[in-house]
PDB file of N, CA and C in Angstrom:
ATOM      1  N   MET A   1       1.226  -0.870   0.449  1.00  0.00           N
ATOM      2  CA  MET A   1      -0.266  -0.135   0.361  1.00  0.00           C
ATOM      3  C   MET A   1       0.555   1.224  -0.344  1.00  0.00           C
ATOM      4  N   SER A   2       0.733   2.113  -0.897  1.00  0.00           N
ATOM      5  CA  SER A   2       1.641   3.529  -0.704  1.00  0.00           C
ATOM      6  C   SER A   2       1.068   4.810  -0.105  1.00  0.00           C
ATOM      7  N   LYS A   3       2.149   4.987   0.846  1.00  0.00           N
ATOM      8  CA  LYS A   3       1.371   6.221   1.550  1.00  0.00           C
ATOM      9  C   LYS A   3       1.372   7.895   0.264  1.00  0.00           C
ATOM     10  N   GLN A   4      -0.143   8.118   0.590  1.00  0.00           N
ATOM     11  CA  GLN A   4       0.368   9.199  -0.166  1.00  0.00           C
ATOM     12  C   GLN A   4       0.242  10.810   0.209  1.00  0.00           C
ATOM     13  N   THR A   5       1.040  11.276   0.061  1.00  0.00           N
ATOM     14  CA  THR A   5       1.407  12.991   1.001  1.00  0.00           C
ATOM     15  C   THR A   5       0.405  13.330   0.540  1.00  0.00           C
ATOM     16  N   THR A   6      -0.832  14.321   1.736  1.00  0.00           N
ATOM     17  CA  THR A   6      -1.328  15.202   1.940  1.00  0.00           C
ATOM     18  C   THR A   6      -1.181  16.202   3.019  1.00  0.00           C
ATOM     19  N   TYR A   7      -1.084  17.640   2.824  1.00  0.00           N
ATOM     20  CA  TYR A   7      -1.560  18.456   3.701  1.00  0.00           C
ATOM     21  C   TYR A   7      -1.909  17.820   4.832  1.00  0.00           C
ATOM     22  N   ASN A   8      -1.384  18.401   6.488  1.00  0.00           N
ATOM     23  CA  ASN A   8      -1.857  17.509   7.529  1.00  0.00           C
ATOM     24  C   ASN A   8      -1.442  19.438   8.466  1.00  0.00           C
ATOM     25  N   GLN A   9      -2.568  19.712   8.452  1.00  0.00           N
ATOM     26  CA  GLN A   9      -2.837  20.652   8.878  1.00  0.00           C
ATOM     27  C   GLN A   9      -2.470  20.626  10.661  1.00  0.00           C
ATOM     28  N   TYR A  10      -1.747  20.233  10.967  1.00  0.00           N
ATOM     29  CA  TYR A  10      -0.793  19.328  12.631  1.00  0.00           C
ATOM     30  C   TYR A  10       0.466  19.888  12.637  1.00  0.00           C
ATOM     31  N   ILE A  11       0.510  19.589  10.944  1.00  0.00           N
ATOM     32  CA  ILE A  11       1.976  20.545  10.909  1.00  0.00           C
ATOM     33  C   ILE A  11       2.395  21.530  11.003  1.00  0.00           C
ATOM     34  N   SER A  12       1.540  22.564  10.146  1.00  0.00           N
ATOM     35  CA  SER A  12       1.479  23.637  10.436  1.00  0.00           C
ATOM     36  C   SER A  12       1.118  24.358  11.620  1.00  0.00           C
ATOM     37  N   ARG A  13       0.853  23.496  12.256  1.00  0.00           N
ATOM     38  CA  ARG A  13       0.547  24.037  14.062  1.00  0.00           C
ATOM     39  C   ARG A  13       1.981  23.340  14.872  1.00  0.00           C
ATOM     40  N   LYS A  14       2.660  22.620  14.666  1.00  0.00           N
ATOM     41  CA  LYS A  14       3.304  21.912  15.237  1.00  0.00           C
ATOM     42  C   LYS A  14       3.829  22.183  16.353  1.00  0.00           C
ATOM     43  N   SER A  15       3.952  23.942  16.283  1.00  0.00           N
ATOM     44  CA  SER A  15       4.446  24.844  17.544  1.00  0.00           C
ATOM     45  C   SER A  15       3.765  24.880  18.424  1.00  0.00           C
ATOM     46  N   LYS A  16       3.062  24.871  18.335  1.00  0.00           N
ATOM     47  CA  LYS A  16       1.496  25.705  19.489  1.00  0.00           C
ATOM     48  C   LYS A  16       1.239  23.958  19.635  1.00  0.00           C
ATOM     49  N   LEU A  17       1.145  23.021  19.582  1.00  0.00           N
ATOM     50  CA  LEU A  17       1.172  21.454  19.797  1.00  0.00           C
ATOM     51  C   LEU A  17       1.728  21.073  20.913  1.00  0.00           C
ATOM     52  N   MET A  18       3.086  21.281  20.335  1.00  0.00           N
ATOM     53  CA  MET A  18       4.215  21.256  21.642  1.00  0.00           C
ATOM     54  C   MET A  18       3.645  21.731  22.480  1.00  0.00           C
ATOM     55  N   LYS A  19       3.667  23.073  22.242  1.00  0.00           N
ATOM     56  CA  LYS A  19       3.999  24.667  23.276  1.00  0.00           C
ATOM     57  C   LYS A  19       2.534  23.840  23.899  1.00  0.00           C
ATOM     58  N   ASP A  20       1.545  23.673  23.831  1.00  0.00           N
ATOM     59  CA  ASP A  20       0.324  22.958  24.535  1.00  0.00           C
ATOM     60  C   ASP A  20       0.586  21.977  25.659  1.00  0.00           C
ATOM     61  N   PHE A  21       1.163  20.439  24.876  1.00  0.00           N
ATOM     62  CA  PHE A  21       1.719  19.233  24.858  1.00  0.00           C
ATOM     63  C   PHE A  21       2.392  20.022  26.299  1.00  0.00           C
ATOM     64  N   ASP A  22       3.609  20.691  25.807  1.00  0.00           N
ATOM     65  CA  ASP A  22       4.406  21.089  28.038  1.00  0.00           C
ATOM     66  C   ASP A  22       3.934  21.932  28.407  1.00  0.00           C
ATOM     67  N   ARG A  23       2.676  22.321  28.308  1.00  0.00           N
ATOM     68  CA  ARG A  23       1.908  23.393  29.661  1.00  0.00           C
ATOM     69  C   ARG A  23       1.651  21.626  30.061  1.00  0.00           C
ATOM     70  N   VAL A  24       0.762  21.756  29.473  1.00  0.00           N
ATOM     71  CA  VAL A  24      -0.222  20.525  30.278  1.00  0.00           C
ATOM     72  C   VAL A  24       0.956  19.300  30.857  1.00  0.00           C
ATOM     73  N   GLY A  25       1.773  19.260  30.580  1.00  0.00           N
ATOM     74  CA  GLY A  25       2.468  18.153  30.895  1.00  0.00           C
ATOM     75  C   GLY A  25       3.758  18.240  31.855  1.00  0.00           C
ATOM     76  N   LYS A  26       3.158  19.616  32.746  1.00  0.00           N
ATOM     77  CA  LYS A  26       4.133  19.747  33.270  1.00  0.00           C
ATOM     78  C   LYS A  26       3.517  19.201  34.791  1.00  0.00           C
ATOM     79  N   ILE A  27       2.531  19.021  34.977  1.00  0.00           N
ATOM     80  CA  ILE A  27       2.073  18.351  35.674  1.00  0.00           C
ATOM     81  C   ILE A  27       2.614  16.536  35.933  1.00  0.00           C
ATOM     82  N   ILE A  28       2.542  16.319  34.620  1.00  0.00           N
ATOM     83  CA  ILE A  28       2.863  14.791  33.844  1.00  0.00           C
ATOM     84  C   ILE A  28       3.916  14.308  34.684  1.00  0.00           C
ATOM     85  N   GLU A  29       4.843  15.394  34.573  1.00  0.00           N
ATOM     86  CA  GLU A  29       5.870  15.416  34.870  1.00  0.00           C
ATOM     87  C   GLU A  29       6.047  15.625  36.303  1.00  0.00           C
ATOM     88  N   ASP A  30       5.970  16.125  36.922  1.00  0.00           N
ATOM     89  CA  ASP A  30       5.749  16.177  38.845  1.00  0.00           C
ATOM     90  C   ASP A  30       5.461  14.824  38.508  1.00  0.00           C
ATOM     91  N   VAL A  31       4.128  14.431  38.000  1.00  0.00           N
ATOM     92  CA  VAL A  31       3.739  13.101  38.985  1.00  0.00           C
ATOM     93  C   VAL A  31       4.870  12.226  38.757  1.00  0.00           C
ATOM     94  N   LEU A  32       5.496  11.782  37.640  1.00  0.00           N
ATOM     95  CA  LEU A  32       6.810  11.053  36.514  1.00  0.00           C
ATOM     96  C   LEU A  32       8.384  11.263  37.930  1.00  0.00           C
ATOM     97  N   VAL A  33       8.598  11.903  38.206  1.00  0.00           N
ATOM     98  CA  VAL A  33       9.460  12.072  38.960  1.00  0.00           C
ATOM     99  C   VAL A  33       8.864  11.682  40.095  1.00  0.00           C
ATOM    100  N   SER A  34       8.150  12.199  41.177  1.00  0.00           N
ATOM    101  CA  SER A  34       7.637  11.471  42.211  1.00  0.00           C
ATOM    102  C   SER A  34       7.720  10.326  41.847  1.00  0.00           C
ATOM    103  N   ALA A  35       7.081   9.666  41.368  1.00  0.00           N
ATOM    104  CA  ALA A  35       6.721   8.243  41.000  1.00  0.00           C
ATOM    105  C   ALA A  35       7.883   7.417  40.935  1.00  0.00           C
ATOM    106  N   TYR A  36       8.975   8.301  40.075  1.00  0.00           N
ATOM    107  CA  TYR A  36      10.167   7.288  39.385  1.00  0.00           C
ATOM    108  C   TYR A  36      11.444   7.640  40.227  1.00  0.00           C
ATOM    109  N   GLY A  37      11.686   9.058  40.845  1.00  0.00           N
ATOM    110  CA  GLY A  37      12.374   9.976  40.912  1.00  0.00           C
ATOM    111  C   GLY A  37      13.144  10.999  39.753  1.00  0.00           C
ATOM    112  N   ASP A  38      14.244  11.359  40.048  1.00  0.00           N
ATOM    113  CA  ASP A  38      14.000  12.812  39.233  1.00  0.00           C
ATOM    114  C   ASP A  38      14.894  12.221  37.927  1.00  0.00           C
ATOM    115  N   HIS A  39      15.558  11.862  37.854  1.00  0.00           N
ATOM    116  CA  HIS A  39      15.941  11.331  36.255  1.00  0.00           C
ATOM    117  C   HIS A  39      15.280  10.456  36.160  1.00  0.00           C
ATOM    118  N   ILE A  40      15.126   9.356  35.948  1.00  0.00           N
ATOM    119  CA  ILE A  40      13.808   8.073  35.280  1.00  0.00           C
ATOM    120  C   ILE A  40      12.710   9.055  34.874  1.00  0.00           C
ATOM    121  N   GLY A  41      12.017  10.065  36.085  1.00  0.00           N
ATOM    122  CA  GLY A  41      10.950  10.809  35.124  1.00  0.00           C
ATOM    123  C   GLY A  41      11.203  11.565  34.476  1.00  0.00           C
ATOM    124  N   ARG A  42      12.518  12.028  34.521  1.00  0.00           N
ATOM    125  CA  ARG A  42      12.672  13.246  33.649  1.00  0.00           C
ATOM    126  C   ARG A  42      12.465  12.622  32.191  1.00  0.00           C
ATOM    127  N   THR A  43      13.694  11.560  32.333  1.00  0.00           N
ATOM    128  CA  THR A  43      13.583  10.863  31.410  1.00  0.00           C
ATOM    129  C   THR A  43      12.745  10.069  30.422  1.00  0.00           C
ATOM    130  N   ILE A  44      11.461   9.448  30.788  1.00  0.00           N
ATOM    131  CA  ILE A  44      10.378   9.352  30.683  1.00  0.00           C
ATOM    132  C   ILE A  44       9.485  10.744  29.854  1.00  0.00           C
ATOM    133  N   TRP A  45       9.585  11.855  30.920  1.00  0.00           N
ATOM    134  CA  TRP A  45       9.235  12.693  30.345  1.00  0.00           C
ATOM    135  C   TRP A  45       8.962  13.212  29.078  1.00  0.00           C
ATOM    136  N   LYS A  46      10.816  13.201  28.759  1.00  0.00           N
ATOM    137  CA  LYS A  46      11.743  13.586  27.470  1.00  0.00           C
ATOM    138  C   LYS A  46      10.990  12.689  26.334  1.00  0.00           C
ATOM    139  N   ASP A  47      11.087  11.460  27.070  1.00  0.00           N
ATOM    140  CA  ASP A  47      10.567  10.450  25.310  1.00  0.00           C
ATOM    141  C   ASP A  47      10.037  10.462  24.991  1.00  0.00           C
ATOM    142  N   ALA A  48       8.581  10.805  26.308  1.00  0.00           N
ATOM    143  CA  ALA A  48       7.058  10.876  25.369  1.00  0.00           C
ATOM    144  C   ALA A  48       6.983  12.629  24.548  1.00  0.00           C
ATOM    145  N   CYS A  49       7.244  13.460  24.931  1.00  0.00           N
ATOM    146  CA  CYS A  49       8.041  14.655  24.363  1.00  0.00           C
ATOM    147  C   CYS A  49       8.424  14.367  22.869  1.00  0.00           C
ATOM    148  N   GLN A  50       8.805  13.675  22.382  1.00  0.00           N
ATOM    149  CA  GLN A  50       9.959  13.129  21.370  1.00  0.00           C
ATOM    150  C   GLN A  50       8.632  12.493  20.734  1.00  0.00           C
ATOM    151  N   GLU A  51       8.161  11.734  21.369  1.00  0.00           N
ATOM    152  CA  GLU A  51       7.330  10.483  20.689  1.00  0.00           C
ATOM    153  C   GLU A  51       5.880  11.470  20.148  1.00  0.00           C
ATOM    154  N   PHE A  52       5.665  12.537  20.462  1.00  0.00           N
ATOM    155  CA  PHE A  52       4.792  13.363  20.491  1.00  0.00           C
ATOM    156  C   PHE A  52       4.850  13.905  19.179  1.00  0.00           C
ATOM    157  N   GLU A  53       5.589  14.558  19.384  1.00  0.00           N
ATOM    158  CA  GLU A  53       6.819  14.805  18.036  1.00  0.00           C
ATOM    159  C   GLU A  53       6.584  14.701  16.451  1.00  0.00           C
ATOM    160  N   MET A  54       7.041  13.160  16.984  1.00  0.00           N
ATOM    161  CA  MET A  54       7.472  12.915  15.727  1.00  0.00           C
ATOM    162  C   MET A  54       5.699  11.716  15.452  1.00  0.00           C
ATOM    163  N   LEU A  55       4.429  11.733  16.442  1.00  0.00           N
ATOM    164  CA  LEU A  55       3.408  11.996  15.735  1.00  0.00           C
ATOM    165  C   LEU A  55       2.670  12.575  15.083  1.00  0.00           C
ATOM    166  N   ILE A  56       2.626  13.419  15.770  1.00  0.00           N
ATOM    167  CA  ILE A  56       2.180  14.985  15.182  1.00  0.00           C
ATOM    168  C   ILE A  56       2.206  14.653  13.418  1.00  0.00           C
ATOM    169  N   PRO A  57       2.845  14.540  12.288  1.00  0.00           N
ATOM    170  CA  PRO A  57       2.938  14.697  11.099  1.00  0.00           C
ATOM    171  C   PRO A  57       1.912  13.046  10.622  1.00  0.00           C
ATOM    172  N   GLU A  58       1.634  12.785  11.264  1.00  0.00           N
ATOM    173  CA  GLU A  58       0.958  11.535  11.130  1.00  0.00           C
ATOM    174  C   GLU A  58      -0.647  11.121  11.421  1.00  0.00           C
ATOM    175  N   MET A  59      -0.680  12.690  11.797  1.00  0.00           N
ATOM    176  CA  MET A  59      -2.263  12.414  12.802  1.00  0.00           C
ATOM    177  C   MET A  59      -2.849  12.782  11.443  1.00  0.00           C
ATOM    178  N   PRO A  60      -4.071  11.838  11.211  1.00  0.00           N
ATOM    179  CA  PRO A  60      -4.703  12.144   9.640  1.00  0.00           C
ATOM    180  C   PRO A  60      -5.686  13.311  10.635  1.00  0.00           C
ATOM    181  N   ASP A  61      -6.826  13.893   9.245  1.00  0.00           N
ATOM    182  CA  ASP A  61      -7.338  14.900   9.133  1.00  0.00           C
ATOM    183  C   ASP A  61      -8.777  14.473   9.946  1.00  0.00           C
ATOM    184  N   ILE A  62      -9.377  14.404  11.206  1.00  0.00           N
ATOM    185  CA  ILE A  62     -10.328  15.171  11.056  1.00  0.00           C
ATOM    186  C   ILE A  62     -11.393  15.958  11.347  1.00  0.00           C
ATOM    187  N   GLY A  63     -10.797  16.627  10.897  1.00  0.00           N
ATOM    188  CA  GLY A  63     -11.714  18.081  10.186  1.00  0.00           C
ATOM    189  C   GLY A  63     -11.987  19.386  11.268  1.00  0.00           C
ATOM    190  N   GLY A  64     -11.442  18.978  11.453  1.00  0.00           N
ATOM    191  CA  GLY A  64      -9.515  20.565  12.503  1.00  0.00           C
ATOM    192  C   GLY A  64     -10.790  21.191  12.889  1.00  0.00           C
ATOM    193  N   SER A  65     -10.599  22.412  13.576  1.00  0.00           N
ATOM    194  CA  SER A  65     -11.905  22.972  14.692  1.00  0.00           C
ATOM    195  C   SER A  65     -13.342  22.556  14.297  1.00  0.00           C
ATOM    196  N   LYS A  66     -13.460  22.184  12.881  1.00  0.00           N
ATOM    197  CA  LYS A  66     -15.293  22.014  13.046  1.00  0.00           C
ATOM    198  C   LYS A  66     -16.082  20.314  13.628  1.00  0.00           C
ATOM    199  N   ASN A  67     -14.354  20.118  14.132  1.00  0.00           N
ATOM    200  CA  ASN A  67     -14.846  18.959  14.867  1.00  0.00           C
ATOM    201  C   ASN A  67     -14.499  18.703  15.993  1.00  0.00           C
ATOM    202  N   MET A  68     -16.014  18.602  17.065  1.00  0.00           N
ATOM    203  CA  MET A  68     -16.148  19.124  18.265  1.00  0.00           C
ATOM    204  C   MET A  68     -15.061  18.172  19.189  1.00  0.00           C
ATOM    205  N   LEU A  69     -14.547  17.228  18.449  1.00  0.00           N
ATOM    206  CA  LEU A  69     -13.666  16.307  19.510  1.00  0.00           C
ATOM    207  C   LEU A  69     -11.901  15.864  18.996  1.00  0.00           C
ATOM    208  N   GLU A  70     -11.595  17.427  17.703  1.00  0.00           N
ATOM    209  CA  GLU A  70     -10.394  17.289  17.807  1.00  0.00           C
ATOM    210  C   GLU A  70      -9.271  17.493  18.753  1.00  0.00           C
ATOM    211  N   GLY A  71     -10.202  18.339  20.304  1.00  0.00           N
ATOM    212  CA  GLY A  71      -8.960  18.315  21.441  1.00  0.00           C
ATOM    213  C   GLY A  71      -9.022  16.883  21.722  1.00  0.00           C
ATOM    214  N   SER A  72     -10.009  16.141  22.313  1.00  0.00           N
ATOM    215  CA  SER A  72      -9.800  14.801  22.424  1.00  0.00           C
ATOM    216  C   SER A  72      -8.571  14.174  22.088  1.00  0.00           C
ATOM    217  N   PHE A  73      -9.216  14.472  20.303  1.00  0.00           N
ATOM    218  CA  PHE A  73      -8.253  13.720  19.536  1.00  0.00           C
ATOM    219  C   PHE A  73      -6.925  13.949  20.205  1.00  0.00           C
ATOM    220  N   ILE A  74      -6.429  15.025  19.096  1.00  0.00           N
ATOM    221  CA  ILE A  74      -4.864  15.275  20.106  1.00  0.00           C
ATOM    222  C   ILE A  74      -4.644  14.864  21.702  1.00  0.00           C
ATOM    223  N   GLY A  75      -5.440  15.211  22.567  1.00  0.00           N
ATOM    224  CA  GLY A  75      -5.195  14.500  23.884  1.00  0.00           C
ATOM    225  C   GLY A  75      -4.920  12.821  23.745  1.00  0.00           C
ATOM    226  N   SER A  76      -5.644  12.778  22.533  1.00  0.00           N
ATOM    227  CA  SER A  76      -5.110  11.096  23.246  1.00  0.00           C
ATOM    228  C   SER A  76      -3.944  10.633  22.790  1.00  0.00           C
ATOM    229  N   VAL A  77      -3.438  11.176  21.843  1.00  0.00           N
ATOM    230  CA  VAL A  77      -2.362  10.994  20.961  1.00  0.00           C
ATOM    231  C   VAL A  77      -1.444  11.143  21.541  1.00  0.00           C
TER     232      VAL A  77
END
């Protein structure tokens, strides 16, 4: 199966998505550090940030802001 190259609206919003991910993630990072210690907790968080950034180009178009579930979709990624 060949992969088509199409416009991905999330790529153009990558900077904002990463900023939002980081803002929300500060709470998650604190929980990880509390549960696993400073080094491991921060490593897990750093890996999660890198993984989210790599997934952005793979996110399918679900209708953008016209889809009321877009926020949930992004959060689930």
